[in-house]
Every structure is written in structure tokens, then in C-alpha cells.
Amino acid sequence: MYVDTVLASGSTGVLAARFGVSCAITSQFIVGQTIVWRVYGNNETLGGAVMDSSNTVKGYIEVAGVKDPLPLTYGNHSGVAFWTAVLKTGTATGLYNTLGVISYKVTMIAKDQDSIKVLSTKLTRKAVNGVPVKVDGQYVYERVPAYKTVKVTPALKGAVGTWQSNFTASSLVTLYAVPTA
């Protein structure tokens, strides 16, 4: 799982005009700015398949001090698809305003699987330039790799992945007060 944070476009607050660059990776935010988490995940059970809305039940971010987890939504952002969650900060009621390091945990839950693709082999008639090969009047066969879909019963429980930052202190997501003159 890969997780980063960026400043949301349409930034608000007294410093929006100065620090309004959106979608630039950062871990430092000022009260009034909107924090966006970007999450990419791969499911090892599915051979490293990208976790998208077709194979993922849900994803969310638990932020210390926020009652309800922030739901992750999957979508295309300027040609690249990934999961996002938003935390609006500010001094108004209902906005996040706890200064300092923001502690959080990301969770992704894959869908249960009742069928999987497995690598197998199949016999095929060997051909050279489209002409079947014979040896002593018998066709020659060769084994070739092929994927096939196999039903699984009972269904395989969807994997659950979590991620928490173990970055150095200077890289942790941090909320600062608006500087005073």
C-alpha cells in the first residue's frame, strides 16, 4: 500500500493565495487548508492486482480525534486512478482543528473471491508456419502455459490491509496554526 497527502485544490484560509498549490505532496498543513490522502493498493491474493472498486469492498482512514472514519473513494484524477479521502481543517464547528501531528490509520478491505485465475498448462498441437507438425505419422503436441478460472468453495475471505506511518517526525502529517505577523 502506498499512502501520501496533498493539499486539496481550491484551498481556503488566510494563506490560500500564498500556499494554494494543489496536489503537491506535503505533510505540513495550516488550519483552513483541506488535506487529501491518496492511497494506492495491490492485492497479493489476486496476483498483485490493483485494488480498485471492482475488487474492493471499502477503504477508510481513521484519524485520531475524528469520530467517524473518512471513507476512501476510487476515481480517475487527471488520467491516474487511485483512492482519496478528505479532511477539512479550520476553526468553524465540525472542522478538524487539533494542532500538531495527525495520527491516522488506513484500512483497505478486498471483496471475497468465489473464483480465481490460476496458471495451468494445456496441450496444443505444434505447428510451424501454420502447418501441424507430425513425427512418424503422429501429430506432435506441446504444453503451453494458460490461465483458467476456477470456482472456490467456500469463497476466500477478502484480505484486509492496514497502513500506519512510521516516518521520521519531520515527515509526519502535521497541522499548524496560521502564523501571526
PDB file of C-alpha atoms in Angstrom:
ATOM      1  CA  MET A   1       0.000   0.000   0.000  1.00  0.00           C
ATOM      2  CA  TYR A   2       1.240   3.483  -0.847  1.00  0.00           C
ATOM      3  CA  VAL A   3      -0.124   6.497   1.028  1.00  0.00           C
ATOM      4  CA  ASP A   4       0.646  10.199   0.725  1.00  0.00           C
ATOM      5  CA  THR A   5      -1.033  13.512   1.497  1.00  0.00           C
ATOM      6  CA  VAL A   6      -1.547  16.522  -0.737  1.00  0.00           C
ATOM      7  CA  LEU A   7      -3.098  19.959  -0.450  1.00  0.00           C
ATOM      8  CA  ALA A   8      -6.594  19.995  -1.945  1.00  0.00           C
ATOM      9  CA  SER A   9      -7.335  22.277  -4.872  1.00  0.00           C
ATOM     10  CA  GLY A  10      -9.427  25.305  -4.022  1.00  0.00           C
ATOM     11  CA  SER A  11      -7.527  25.754  -0.773  1.00  0.00           C
ATOM     12  CA  THR A  12      -9.069  28.049   1.796  1.00  0.00           C
ATOM     13  CA  GLY A  13      -7.814  30.074   4.719  1.00  0.00           C
ATOM     14  CA  VAL A  14      -5.865  33.300   5.029  1.00  0.00           C
ATOM     15  CA  LEU A  15      -2.794  31.851   3.324  1.00  0.00           C
ATOM     16  CA  ALA A  16      -4.616  30.213   0.390  1.00  0.00           C
ATOM     17  CA  ALA A  17      -3.207  32.681  -2.109  1.00  0.00           C
ATOM     18  CA  ARG A  18       0.371  32.013  -0.972  1.00  0.00           C
ATOM     19  CA  PHE A  19       0.171  28.275  -0.311  1.00  0.00           C
ATOM     20  CA  GLY A  20      -2.514  27.275  -2.766  1.00  0.00           C
ATOM     21  CA  VAL A  21      -0.542  24.767  -4.871  1.00  0.00           C
ATOM     22  CA  SER A  22      -2.813  21.752  -5.121  1.00  0.00           C
ATOM     23  CA  CYS A  23      -1.882  18.087  -5.474  1.00  0.00           C
ATOM     24  CA  ALA A  24       1.732  18.641  -4.426  1.00  0.00           C
ATOM     25  CA  ILE A  25       2.841  16.029  -1.908  1.00  0.00           C
ATOM     26  CA  THR A  26       3.238  17.572   1.518  1.00  0.00           C
ATOM     27  CA  SER A  27       2.929  16.587   5.141  1.00  0.00           C
ATOM     28  CA  GLN A  28       2.584  20.091   6.565  1.00  0.00           C
ATOM     29  CA  PHE A  29      -0.728  21.904   6.572  1.00  0.00           C
ATOM     30  CA  ILE A  30      -2.094  25.136   8.032  1.00  0.00           C
ATOM     31  CA  VAL A  31      -5.510  25.429   9.689  1.00  0.00           C
ATOM     32  CA  GLY A  32      -8.021  26.257   6.943  1.00  0.00           C
ATOM     33  CA  GLN A  33      -6.448  24.009   4.332  1.00  0.00           C
ATOM     34  CA  THR A  34      -8.006  20.753   3.157  1.00  0.00           C
ATOM     35  CA  ILE A  35      -5.907  17.599   3.442  1.00  0.00           C
ATOM     36  CA  VAL A  36      -6.322  14.887   0.807  1.00  0.00           C
ATOM     37  CA  TRP A  37      -4.973  11.389   1.353  1.00  0.00           C
ATOM     38  CA  ARG A  38      -4.074   9.480  -1.814  1.00  0.00           C
ATOM     39  CA  VAL A  39      -3.934   5.706  -1.492  1.00  0.00           C
ATOM     40  CA  TYR A  40      -2.791   3.024  -3.939  1.00  0.00           C
ATOM     41  CA  GLY A  41      -3.068  -0.651  -3.076  1.00  0.00           C
ATOM     42  CA  ASN A  42      -2.291  -4.013  -4.638  1.00  0.00           C
ATOM     43  CA  ASN A  43      -3.869  -7.309  -3.606  1.00  0.00           C
ATOM     44  CA  GLU A  44      -1.289 -10.071  -3.304  1.00  0.00           C
ATOM     45  CA  THR A  45      -4.028 -12.738  -3.196  1.00  0.00           C
ATOM     46  CA  LEU A  46      -5.082 -11.594  -6.678  1.00  0.00           C
ATOM     47  CA  GLY A  47      -1.553 -11.790  -8.071  1.00  0.00           C
ATOM     48  CA  GLY A  48      -0.770  -8.161  -7.277  1.00  0.00           C
ATOM     49  CA  ALA A  49      -3.897  -6.769  -8.942  1.00  0.00           C
ATOM     50  CA  VAL A  50      -4.550  -3.081  -8.354  1.00  0.00           C
ATOM     51  CA  MET A  51      -7.189  -2.606  -5.661  1.00  0.00           C
ATOM     52  CA  ASP A  52     -10.000  -0.715  -7.369  1.00  0.00           C
ATOM     53  CA  SER A  53     -13.763  -0.500  -6.939  1.00  0.00           C
ATOM     54  CA  SER A  54     -14.248  -3.818  -8.787  1.00  0.00           C
ATOM     55  CA  ASN A  55     -12.344  -5.905  -6.230  1.00  0.00           C
ATOM     56  CA  THR A  56     -12.501  -3.811  -3.053  1.00  0.00           C
ATOM     57  CA  VAL A  57     -15.395  -3.679  -0.572  1.00  0.00           C
ATOM     58  CA  LYS A  58     -14.258  -0.447   1.043  1.00  0.00           C
ATOM     59  CA  GLY A  59     -11.387   1.610   2.293  1.00  0.00           C
ATOM     60  CA  TYR A  60     -11.248   4.191   5.053  1.00  0.00           C
ATOM     61  CA  ILE A  61      -8.925   6.291   7.171  1.00  0.00           C
ATOM     62  CA  GLU A  62      -9.255   6.522  10.932  1.00  0.00           C
ATOM     63  CA  VAL A  63      -7.979   9.877  12.189  1.00  0.00           C
ATOM     64  CA  ALA A  64      -7.321  10.336  15.906  1.00  0.00           C
ATOM     65  CA  GLY A  65      -9.885  12.789  17.273  1.00  0.00           C
ATOM     66  CA  VAL A  66     -12.339  12.327  14.377  1.00  0.00           C
ATOM     67  CA  LYS A  67     -15.482  10.390  15.338  1.00  0.00           C
ATOM     68  CA  ASP A  68     -16.204   8.664  12.027  1.00  0.00           C
ATOM     69  CA  PRO A  69     -13.615   7.144   9.665  1.00  0.00           C
ATOM     70  CA  LEU A  70     -13.008   9.080   6.449  1.00  0.00           C
ATOM     71  CA  PRO A  71     -14.303   6.983   3.533  1.00  0.00           C
ATOM     72  CA  LEU A  72     -11.929   6.363   0.650  1.00  0.00           C
ATOM     73  CA  THR A  73     -13.403   6.838  -2.826  1.00  0.00           C
ATOM     74  CA  TYR A  74     -11.856   5.453  -6.007  1.00  0.00           C
ATOM     75  CA  GLY A  75     -11.646   7.549  -9.124  1.00  0.00           C
ATOM     76  CA  ASN A  76      -9.667   8.929 -12.024  1.00  0.00           C
ATOM     77  CA  HIS A  77      -7.641  12.050 -11.282  1.00  0.00           C
ATOM     78  CA  SER A  78      -6.090  13.601 -14.394  1.00  0.00           C
ATOM     79  CA  GLY A  79      -5.565  10.222 -16.050  1.00  0.00           C
ATOM     80  CA  VAL A  80      -4.441   8.259 -12.983  1.00  0.00           C
ATOM     81  CA  ALA A  81      -6.857   6.308 -10.775  1.00  0.00           C
ATOM     82  CA  PHE A  82      -6.417   5.996  -7.003  1.00  0.00           C
ATOM     83  CA  TRP A  83      -8.310   6.204  -3.711  1.00  0.00           C
ATOM     84  CA  THR A  84      -8.819   9.524  -1.904  1.00  0.00           C
ATOM     85  CA  ALA A  85     -10.154  10.746   1.431  1.00  0.00           C
ATOM     86  CA  VAL A  86     -10.606  14.352   2.540  1.00  0.00           C
ATOM     87  CA  LEU A  87     -10.146  16.083   5.897  1.00  0.00           C
ATOM     88  CA  LYS A  88     -11.240  19.714   6.035  1.00  0.00           C
ATOM     89  CA  THR A  89      -9.452  21.798   8.631  1.00  0.00           C
ATOM     90  CA  GLY A  90     -10.492  25.140  10.079  1.00  0.00           C
ATOM     91  CA  THR A  91     -11.836  26.937  13.103  1.00  0.00           C
ATOM     92  CA  ALA A  92     -15.549  26.578  12.267  1.00  0.00           C
ATOM     93  CA  THR A  93     -17.665  23.979  14.062  1.00  0.00           C
ATOM     94  CA  GLY A  94     -17.222  20.486  12.622  1.00  0.00           C
ATOM     95  CA  LEU A  95     -13.841  21.157  11.016  1.00  0.00           C
ATOM     96  CA  TYR A  96     -10.665  19.472  12.232  1.00  0.00           C
ATOM     97  CA  ASN A  97      -8.502  21.899  14.208  1.00  0.00           C
ATOM     98  CA  THR A  98      -6.267  19.890  16.565  1.00  0.00           C
ATOM     99  CA  LEU A  99      -2.763  21.276  16.089  1.00  0.00           C
ATOM    100  CA  GLY A 100       0.280  19.034  15.856  1.00  0.00           C
ATOM    101  CA  VAL A 101       0.914  15.583  14.407  1.00  0.00           C
ATOM    102  CA  ILE A 102      -2.186  13.948  12.912  1.00  0.00           C
ATOM    103  CA  SER A 103      -2.222  10.261  13.810  1.00  0.00           C
ATOM    104  CA  TYR A 104      -4.103   8.072  11.324  1.00  0.00           C
ATOM    105  CA  LYS A 105      -4.503   4.510  10.045  1.00  0.00           C
ATOM    106  CA  VAL A 106      -5.531   3.436   6.528  1.00  0.00           C
ATOM    107  CA  THR A 107      -7.586   0.249   6.046  1.00  0.00           C
ATOM    108  CA  MET A 108      -8.486  -1.459   2.751  1.00  0.00           C
ATOM    109  CA  ILE A 109     -10.841  -4.467   2.572  1.00  0.00           C
ATOM    110  CA  ALA A 110     -10.894  -6.674  -0.535  1.00  0.00           C
ATOM    111  CA  LYS A 111     -14.019  -8.427  -1.797  1.00  0.00           C
ATOM    112  CA  ASP A 112     -14.476 -12.126  -1.061  1.00  0.00           C
ATOM    113  CA  GLN A 113     -13.430 -14.291  -4.006  1.00  0.00           C
ATOM    114  CA  ASP A 114     -15.546 -17.222  -5.223  1.00  0.00           C
ATOM    115  CA  SER A 115     -13.375 -17.758  -8.289  1.00  0.00           C
ATOM    116  CA  ILE A 116      -9.714 -17.190  -9.048  1.00  0.00           C
ATOM    117  CA  LYS A 117      -7.471 -17.329 -12.092  1.00  0.00           C
ATOM    118  CA  VAL A 118      -4.799 -19.989 -11.815  1.00  0.00           C
ATOM    119  CA  LEU A 119      -1.862 -20.788 -14.042  1.00  0.00           C
ATOM    120  CA  SER A 120      -2.115 -24.197 -15.666  1.00  0.00           C
ATOM    121  CA  THR A 121      -0.868 -25.892 -18.805  1.00  0.00           C
ATOM    122  CA  LYS A 122      -2.706 -27.189 -21.815  1.00  0.00           C
ATOM    123  CA  LEU A 123      -1.725 -29.436 -24.693  1.00  0.00           C
ATOM    124  CA  THR A 124      -1.762 -27.838 -28.107  1.00  0.00           C
ATOM    125  CA  ARG A 125      -0.879 -29.236 -31.480  1.00  0.00           C
ATOM    126  CA  LYS A 126       2.541 -27.946 -32.510  1.00  0.00           C
ATOM    127  CA  ALA A 127       2.642 -26.026 -35.781  1.00  0.00           C
ATOM    128  CA  VAL A 128       5.418 -24.482 -37.819  1.00  0.00           C
ATOM    129  CA  ASN A 129       4.352 -21.648 -40.125  1.00  0.00           C
ATOM    130  CA  GLY A 130       0.742 -22.705 -39.541  1.00  0.00           C
ATOM    131  CA  VAL A 131       1.350 -26.316 -40.603  1.00  0.00           C
ATOM    132  CA  PRO A 132       0.805 -29.040 -37.947  1.00  0.00           C
ATOM    133  CA  VAL A 133       3.986 -30.975 -37.186  1.00  0.00           C
ATOM    134  CA  LYS A 134       3.979 -34.772 -37.479  1.00  0.00           C
ATOM    135  CA  VAL A 135       6.598 -37.269 -36.411  1.00  0.00           C
ATOM    136  CA  ASP A 136       6.220 -40.870 -37.578  1.00  0.00           C
ATOM    137  CA  GLY A 137       2.694 -40.021 -38.769  1.00  0.00           C
ATOM    138  CA  GLN A 138       1.610 -38.715 -35.351  1.00  0.00           C
ATOM    139  CA  TYR A 139       0.851 -35.100 -34.506  1.00  0.00           C
ATOM    140  CA  VAL A 140       3.294 -33.505 -32.063  1.00  0.00           C
ATOM    141  CA  TYR A 141       1.801 -31.788 -29.023  1.00  0.00           C
ATOM    142  CA  GLU A 142       3.405 -29.334 -26.661  1.00  0.00           C
ATOM    143  CA  ARG A 143       2.457 -27.969 -23.264  1.00  0.00           C
ATOM    144  CA  VAL A 144       1.825 -24.231 -23.099  1.00  0.00           C
ATOM    145  CA  PRO A 145       1.016 -22.092 -20.064  1.00  0.00           C
ATOM    146  CA  ALA A 146      -2.545 -20.819 -19.813  1.00  0.00           C
ATOM    147  CA  TYR A 147      -4.725 -19.191 -17.180  1.00  0.00           C
ATOM    148  CA  LYS A 148      -8.075 -20.646 -16.286  1.00  0.00           C
ATOM    149  CA  THR A 149     -10.773 -19.535 -13.867  1.00  0.00           C
ATOM    150  CA  VAL A 150     -11.534 -21.955 -11.057  1.00  0.00           C
ATOM    151  CA  LYS A 151     -14.506 -21.810  -8.670  1.00  0.00           C
ATOM    152  CA  VAL A 152     -13.516 -21.764  -4.998  1.00  0.00           C
ATOM    153  CA  THR A 153     -15.820 -23.107  -2.283  1.00  0.00           C
ATOM    154  CA  PRO A 154     -16.077 -21.853   0.278  1.00  0.00           C
ATOM    155  CA  ALA A 155     -15.227 -18.387  -1.001  1.00  0.00           C
ATOM    156  CA  LEU A 156     -11.874 -16.935   0.006  1.00  0.00           C
ATOM    157  CA  LYS A 157     -12.357 -14.188   2.576  1.00  0.00           C
ATOM    158  CA  GLY A 158     -11.298 -10.785   1.280  1.00  0.00           C
ATOM    159  CA  ALA A 159      -7.922  -9.645   2.534  1.00  0.00           C
ATOM    160  CA  VAL A 160      -7.698  -6.725   4.956  1.00  0.00           C
ATOM    161  CA  GLY A 161      -4.685  -4.447   4.716  1.00  0.00           C
ATOM    162  CA  THR A 162      -3.727  -1.633   7.063  1.00  0.00           C
ATOM    163  CA  TRP A 163      -1.065   1.046   6.958  1.00  0.00           C
ATOM    164  CA  GLN A 164       0.219   3.451   9.598  1.00  0.00           C
ATOM    165  CA  SER A 165       3.046   5.915   9.179  1.00  0.00           C
ATOM    166  CA  ASN A 166       6.406   5.103  10.681  1.00  0.00           C
ATOM    167  CA  PHE A 167       8.090   8.081   9.061  1.00  0.00           C
ATOM    168  CA  THR A 168      10.535  10.304  10.885  1.00  0.00           C
ATOM    169  CA  ALA A 169       8.981  13.126  12.908  1.00  0.00           C
ATOM    170  CA  SER A 170       9.719  15.721  10.220  1.00  0.00           C
ATOM    171  CA  SER A 171       7.679  13.730   7.673  1.00  0.00           C
ATOM    172  CA  LEU A 172       4.567  13.060   9.776  1.00  0.00           C
ATOM    173  CA  VAL A 173       1.331  14.775   8.749  1.00  0.00           C
ATOM    174  CA  THR A 174       1.183  17.907  10.884  1.00  0.00           C
ATOM    175  CA  LEU A 175      -1.349  20.733  11.284  1.00  0.00           C
ATOM    176  CA  TYR A 176      -0.026  24.178  12.203  1.00  0.00           C
ATOM    177  CA  ALA A 177      -1.756  27.354  13.349  1.00  0.00           C
ATOM    178  CA  VAL A 178      -1.907  30.320  10.985  1.00  0.00           C
ATOM    179  CA  PRO A 179       1.293  32.330  11.512  1.00  0.00           C
ATOM    180  CA  THR A 180       0.899  35.759  13.086  1.00  0.00           C
ATOM    181  CA  ALA A 181       2.761  38.844  11.950  1.00  0.00           C
TER     182      ALA A 181
END
